[in-house]
Amino acid sequence: MGKKIVLLVAVMFAASVMGIVCHPTAAVAAPIELNYANFPPAPTFPCVQMERWKEEVEKRTQGAVVIKTFPGGTLLKAKAMMDGVVAGQADIGCLCMAYQPGRFMLTNATSLPLGIPSSQVGSLALWDLYKKYKPEAFAKVKVLTMFTTAPANIMSKVPAQTLEQIKGLDLRASGGAAQILKAWGANQVGMPMSATPEALQKGVVQGLFSSLEVMKDLKFAEICKHVTMTDTVIYPFAVVMNMESWKKLPPKVQKVMEELGEEQAKWTGIYMDNHAKDAVAWSKEKHKVDFYQLADEELAKWNLLLAPITEKWMADAKKKGLPAKAIVDDIKAFTKKHATP
Ligand code: DTR
């Protein structure tokens, strides 16, 4: 009898050490379910990174967490993302900070024309910037990761290869990049990416200024037969979680998500850079898109027009009490750090 009890205790002890919960109700404990909202269609890169993050979290928590994803603005739309997550309409949301320049002023400094060369470098520099300054704009949420697009280029139905051709052309961009189009003389039309396919179809705009992966993911190569390579600026994104939902998570799950922060930024950067290259090759081959490389002197002329944008951001940031110069210097230093192999 005594031996049996000892054996039972030993088995229970071993099981609990191995993490097997013996309590009958705990053994069938339902996984924690989290909703993750995203604004653009499923094939686009913000949604691809969302699915990758979901898979990693589910795998690394051994199924203790299940994430339900909502692409295409089905749960929250682009500009409602932050407030929707704060209010708990979604546990997690992915937002493009560039769409709200004033609200995310500090992190949007990464979309100034400062020469960020790729999505990988941009994503890691942005993550460093966030960690260093912990901007007030994110005080009510848990930031899970951040990343950026690859540099933006002009995709258009008609050639936009000279400043004369761009003058007055209806081109779509949002946030920081909008000022760039204005500086080049375009008639800048602002809207989120999710509204762009229809605007192109209906002729509301003649083209857009963005990273090139959308040529394939949103099939813009079918309609925009001209690309002018300027490799100008990136757009920054954030993935945020409702604070209550975050606090309710077991520490082990929180650890998994925290460890994924920088890794996810890098993964997304690499995915985006490769995918943008792939989209260029696909557009040339399948849709005979003409890619036009500006001559160095011409590009220098275009870039010169952009200098006042950074100056204006610095003046505005100072007015808001931000250490404008330090932020810009840090972005340059983080860029250099991550661009150097
Ligand atoms: N360049 C920004 C952000 C962006 C780039 N690719 C996608 C795909 C889906 C949504 C947003 C973006 C923009 O032009 O909106």
XYZ file of C-alpha atoms and ligand atoms in Angstrom:
356
model
C 0.000 0.000 0.000
C 2.721 2.387 1.180
C 4.751 1.534 -1.920
C 1.783 2.333 -4.177
C 1.342 5.763 -2.649
C 5.033 6.480 -3.036
C 4.798 5.386 -6.663
C 1.726 7.568 -7.293
C 3.420 10.604 -5.728
C 6.522 9.937 -7.818
C 4.479 9.694 -11.033
C 2.600 12.914 -10.240
C 5.844 14.686 -9.428
C 7.467 13.521 -12.663
C 4.417 14.552 -14.654
C 4.341 18.027 -13.139
C 8.085 18.458 -13.751
C 7.557 17.513 -17.379
C 4.850 20.139 -17.579
C 2.018 17.643 -17.878
C -0.835 18.921 -15.787
C -2.605 16.111 -13.944
C -5.728 18.007 -12.985
C -8.556 16.754 -15.251
C -9.986 20.212 -15.985
C -6.566 21.781 -16.580
C -5.685 18.999 -19.020
C -8.430 20.203 -21.343
C -7.853 23.935 -20.675
C -8.841 25.852 -23.789
C -6.056 27.731 -25.576
C -5.899 31.506 -25.241
C -7.504 33.009 -28.349
C -6.294 36.314 -29.742
C -7.666 38.327 -32.665
C -5.140 40.024 -34.963
C -6.464 42.770 -37.303
C -4.762 43.996 -40.452
C -5.893 46.527 -43.074
C -4.581 45.460 -46.521
C -5.508 42.334 -48.533
C -4.092 38.941 -47.527
C -1.360 38.598 -50.205
C 0.391 41.846 -49.174
C 3.506 41.892 -46.986
C 1.891 43.212 -43.751
C -0.408 40.167 -43.855
C 2.357 37.734 -44.831
C 4.361 38.835 -41.779
C 1.178 38.524 -39.663
C 0.742 34.865 -40.691
C 4.399 34.144 -39.980
C 4.146 35.713 -36.503
C 0.945 33.755 -35.790
C 2.598 30.466 -36.778
C 5.710 31.153 -34.701
C 3.726 32.122 -31.592
C 1.455 29.089 -31.878
C 4.460 26.813 -32.385
C 6.599 28.326 -29.628
C 3.762 28.256 -27.084
C 2.962 24.660 -28.073
C -0.603 25.555 -28.925
C -1.325 27.389 -25.660
C -2.144 30.428 -27.814
C -4.287 30.417 -30.939
C -4.327 33.522 -33.134
C -7.184 34.333 -35.465
C -6.105 36.679 -38.254
C -8.317 39.249 -39.993
C -6.716 40.674 -43.174
C -8.351 43.164 -45.545
C -9.795 45.542 -42.939
C -12.449 42.983 -41.922
C -11.967 43.730 -38.234
C -10.326 47.185 -38.244
C -9.499 49.584 -41.082
C -6.159 51.327 -41.639
C -6.637 54.540 -39.689
C -8.874 52.979 -37.004
C -6.222 50.436 -36.057
C -4.578 52.096 -33.044
C -7.800 53.278 -31.405
C -9.489 49.948 -32.159
C -6.711 48.044 -30.398
C -6.710 50.462 -27.447
C -10.493 49.955 -27.136
C -10.137 46.162 -27.370
C -11.987 45.705 -30.688
C -8.994 43.565 -31.626
C -6.312 42.141 -29.340
C -3.580 42.867 -31.879
C -3.414 45.245 -34.839
C -0.937 46.129 -37.578
C -0.752 49.793 -38.552
C 1.112 51.923 -41.041
C 2.427 54.831 -38.987
C 3.015 56.923 -42.100
C -0.756 57.226 -42.574
C -0.926 59.371 -39.409
C 2.138 61.630 -39.538
C 1.243 63.844 -36.556
C 0.203 61.009 -34.274
C 3.393 58.993 -34.723
C 5.722 61.897 -35.261
C 8.818 60.397 -33.646
C 8.850 57.021 -35.409
C 7.715 58.657 -38.662
C 11.075 60.422 -38.758
C 12.293 57.167 -40.373
C 10.256 58.143 -43.439
C 12.257 61.332 -43.934
C 14.627 61.234 -46.911
C 17.614 60.050 -44.858
C 18.877 57.330 -47.194
C 17.599 54.113 -45.557
C 18.644 51.600 -48.233
C 16.420 48.580 -47.608
C 13.591 47.136 -45.593
C 15.931 44.996 -43.498
C 18.056 47.979 -42.482
C 14.975 50.184 -42.051
C 13.160 47.648 -39.893
C 16.082 47.124 -37.531
C 16.836 50.861 -37.332
C 13.174 51.600 -36.573
C 13.132 48.940 -33.837
C 16.265 50.478 -32.277
C 14.675 53.919 -32.451
C 11.507 52.675 -30.759
C 13.467 50.952 -27.980
C 15.575 54.033 -27.348
C 12.775 56.622 -27.235
C 9.648 54.561 -26.260
C 7.389 57.263 -27.813
C 4.356 58.495 -25.905
C 2.120 57.539 -28.880
C 2.462 53.893 -27.784
C 1.910 54.390 -24.037
C -1.494 52.678 -24.062
C -0.465 49.521 -25.947
C 2.179 46.821 -25.913
C 4.369 47.119 -28.998
C 5.088 43.649 -30.381
C 7.260 44.564 -33.351
C 7.954 47.233 -35.955
C 9.169 47.079 -39.525
C 9.399 49.175 -42.668
C 8.823 48.793 -46.377
C 11.620 48.791 -48.936
C 12.330 52.260 -50.425
C 9.563 53.813 -52.535
C 9.538 54.292 -56.308
C 7.060 55.763 -58.784
C 4.699 53.312 -60.514
C 2.554 54.982 -63.171
C 0.325 54.491 -66.192
C 2.285 57.135 -68.121
C 6.034 57.837 -68.028
C 7.089 59.924 -65.007
C 10.774 60.175 -65.801
C 11.359 63.905 -65.663
C 10.155 66.632 -63.310
C 8.255 68.056 -66.302
C 6.368 64.764 -66.751
C 5.565 64.567 -63.032
C 4.275 68.136 -62.842
C 0.549 68.050 -62.090
C 0.334 64.245 -62.439
C -2.214 62.674 -60.055
C -0.083 60.326 -57.974
C -1.049 58.534 -54.803
C 1.037 58.469 -51.625
C 0.294 58.770 -47.955
C 1.938 60.435 -44.973
C 5.576 61.475 -45.230
C 5.918 60.273 -48.803
C 3.095 62.614 -49.817
C 5.351 65.602 -49.200
C 7.920 64.079 -51.500
C 5.490 63.895 -54.393
C 4.495 67.503 -53.719
C 8.141 68.572 -53.704
C 8.544 66.975 -57.134
C 5.512 68.889 -58.412
C 2.966 66.041 -58.634
C -0.656 66.490 -57.705
C -0.430 64.346 -54.593
C -3.537 62.329 -53.676
C -3.593 60.794 -50.195
C -5.190 57.430 -49.388
C -4.194 54.157 -47.702
C -2.864 51.320 -49.864
C -6.132 49.448 -49.373
C -7.995 52.132 -51.399
C -5.387 52.364 -54.178
C -6.372 49.490 -56.522
C -9.826 51.020 -57.040
C -8.432 54.544 -57.441
C -6.095 53.278 -60.178
C -8.869 51.334 -61.892
C -11.229 54.307 -61.873
C -8.555 56.724 -63.030
C -8.707 58.831 -59.855
C -4.915 58.524 -59.845
C -2.395 57.851 -62.609
C 0.047 56.053 -60.388
C 1.480 55.710 -56.915
C 4.643 56.094 -54.903
C 5.449 53.036 -52.790
C 7.676 50.004 -52.428
C 7.589 47.789 -55.516
C 6.286 44.506 -54.112
C 2.735 45.791 -54.718
C 3.385 45.539 -58.474
C 2.915 41.795 -57.959
C 0.858 41.473 -54.760
C -1.826 43.925 -55.869
C -1.281 43.288 -59.586
C -0.411 46.937 -60.301
C 1.901 45.694 -63.078
C -1.232 45.055 -65.141
C -2.075 48.753 -65.155
C 1.150 50.659 -64.303
C 3.481 49.987 -67.199
C 6.122 52.508 -66.069
C 8.345 52.538 -63.005
C 10.786 55.328 -62.226
C 13.449 54.141 -59.793
C 14.212 56.742 -57.139
C 14.617 54.482 -54.047
C 13.578 57.391 -51.915
C 11.935 56.639 -48.568
C 10.516 53.788 -46.522
C 7.160 53.625 -44.717
C 7.206 52.516 -41.060
C 4.733 50.029 -39.534
C 3.939 48.895 -35.971
C 2.206 45.856 -34.515
C 0.496 46.702 -31.241
C -1.447 44.764 -28.615
C -4.260 45.811 -26.306
C -2.739 46.379 -22.854
C -5.351 44.331 -20.965
C -4.961 41.413 -23.374
C -1.198 41.639 -22.880
C -1.393 41.729 -19.085
C -3.649 38.657 -19.042
C -1.060 36.528 -20.866
C 1.014 34.057 -18.829
C 4.631 35.230 -18.413
C 5.876 32.348 -20.573
C 3.737 33.540 -23.491
C 4.798 37.152 -22.965
C 8.407 35.981 -23.117
C 7.825 34.218 -26.438
C 6.292 37.392 -27.906
C 9.014 39.657 -26.542
C 11.729 37.443 -27.939
C 10.031 37.650 -31.319
C 10.075 41.487 -31.462
C 13.422 42.071 -33.142
C 13.438 38.724 -34.916
C 10.114 39.524 -36.571
C 11.382 42.962 -37.651
C 14.362 41.325 -39.343
C 12.319 38.497 -40.867
C 9.893 40.985 -42.383
C 12.719 43.144 -43.714
C 14.365 40.211 -45.465
C 11.047 38.961 -46.812
C 10.147 42.432 -48.125
C 13.523 43.068 -49.802
C 13.476 39.699 -51.568
C 9.846 40.008 -52.507
C 10.308 43.501 -53.987
C 13.126 42.107 -56.213
C 10.934 39.209 -57.198
C 8.083 41.606 -58.081
C 10.415 43.626 -60.335
C 11.500 40.511 -62.254
C 7.884 39.321 -62.506
C 6.650 42.720 -63.748
C 9.342 42.890 -66.433
C 8.802 39.364 -67.632
C 5.054 38.907 -67.354
C 3.815 42.441 -67.943
C 6.600 44.096 -69.911
C 6.809 46.956 -67.416
C 9.437 49.553 -68.275
C 11.827 50.253 -65.361
C 13.569 53.576 -65.755
C 16.736 54.362 -63.793
C 17.314 58.079 -63.275
C 20.777 59.297 -64.203
C 22.883 60.269 -61.165
C 22.798 64.021 -61.917
C 19.044 63.890 -62.410
C 18.517 61.957 -59.163
C 20.690 64.493 -57.347
C 18.432 67.255 -58.679
C 15.335 65.421 -57.418
C 16.914 64.735 -54.030
C 17.852 68.373 -53.599
C 14.176 69.282 -53.672
C 13.617 67.067 -50.633
C 15.981 68.785 -48.191
C 13.303 71.172 -46.820
C 11.172 68.182 -45.758
C 13.642 67.086 -43.085
C 14.161 70.714 -42.010
C 10.416 71.185 -41.599
C 10.042 67.933 -39.631
C 12.847 69.082 -37.316
C 11.235 72.466 -36.729
C 7.821 70.858 -36.038
C 9.334 68.199 -33.778
C 11.181 70.840 -31.753
C 7.913 72.713 -31.295
C 6.431 69.519 -29.854
C 9.342 69.254 -27.425
C 11.070 66.357 -29.201
C 14.883 66.187 -29.433
C 14.690 66.545 -33.214
C 18.393 66.562 -34.042
C 19.178 63.625 -31.776
C 16.368 61.599 -33.378
C 17.589 62.278 -36.922
C 21.207 61.591 -35.901
C 20.140 58.341 -34.241
C 18.264 57.181 -37.343
C 21.385 57.843 -39.419
C 23.583 56.009 -36.889
C 21.219 53.010 -36.591
C 21.005 52.862 -40.381
C 24.781 52.799 -40.649
C 25.034 50.143 -37.941
C 22.599 47.788 -39.666
C 23.793 48.537 -43.197
C 27.344 47.519 -42.309
C 27.665 43.727 -42.506
N 4.263 52.236 -48.962
C 3.124 52.285 -48.074
C 2.980 51.057 -47.278
C 2.844 49.814 -48.046
C 3.737 49.269 -48.925
N 3.280 48.060 -49.375
C 2.054 47.852 -48.830
C 1.148 46.813 -48.975
C -0.022 46.869 -48.288
C -0.306 47.928 -47.436
C 0.569 48.980 -47.261
C 1.759 48.935 -47.973
C 1.934 52.677 -48.848
O 2.136 53.048 -49.978
O 0.831 52.686 -48.331
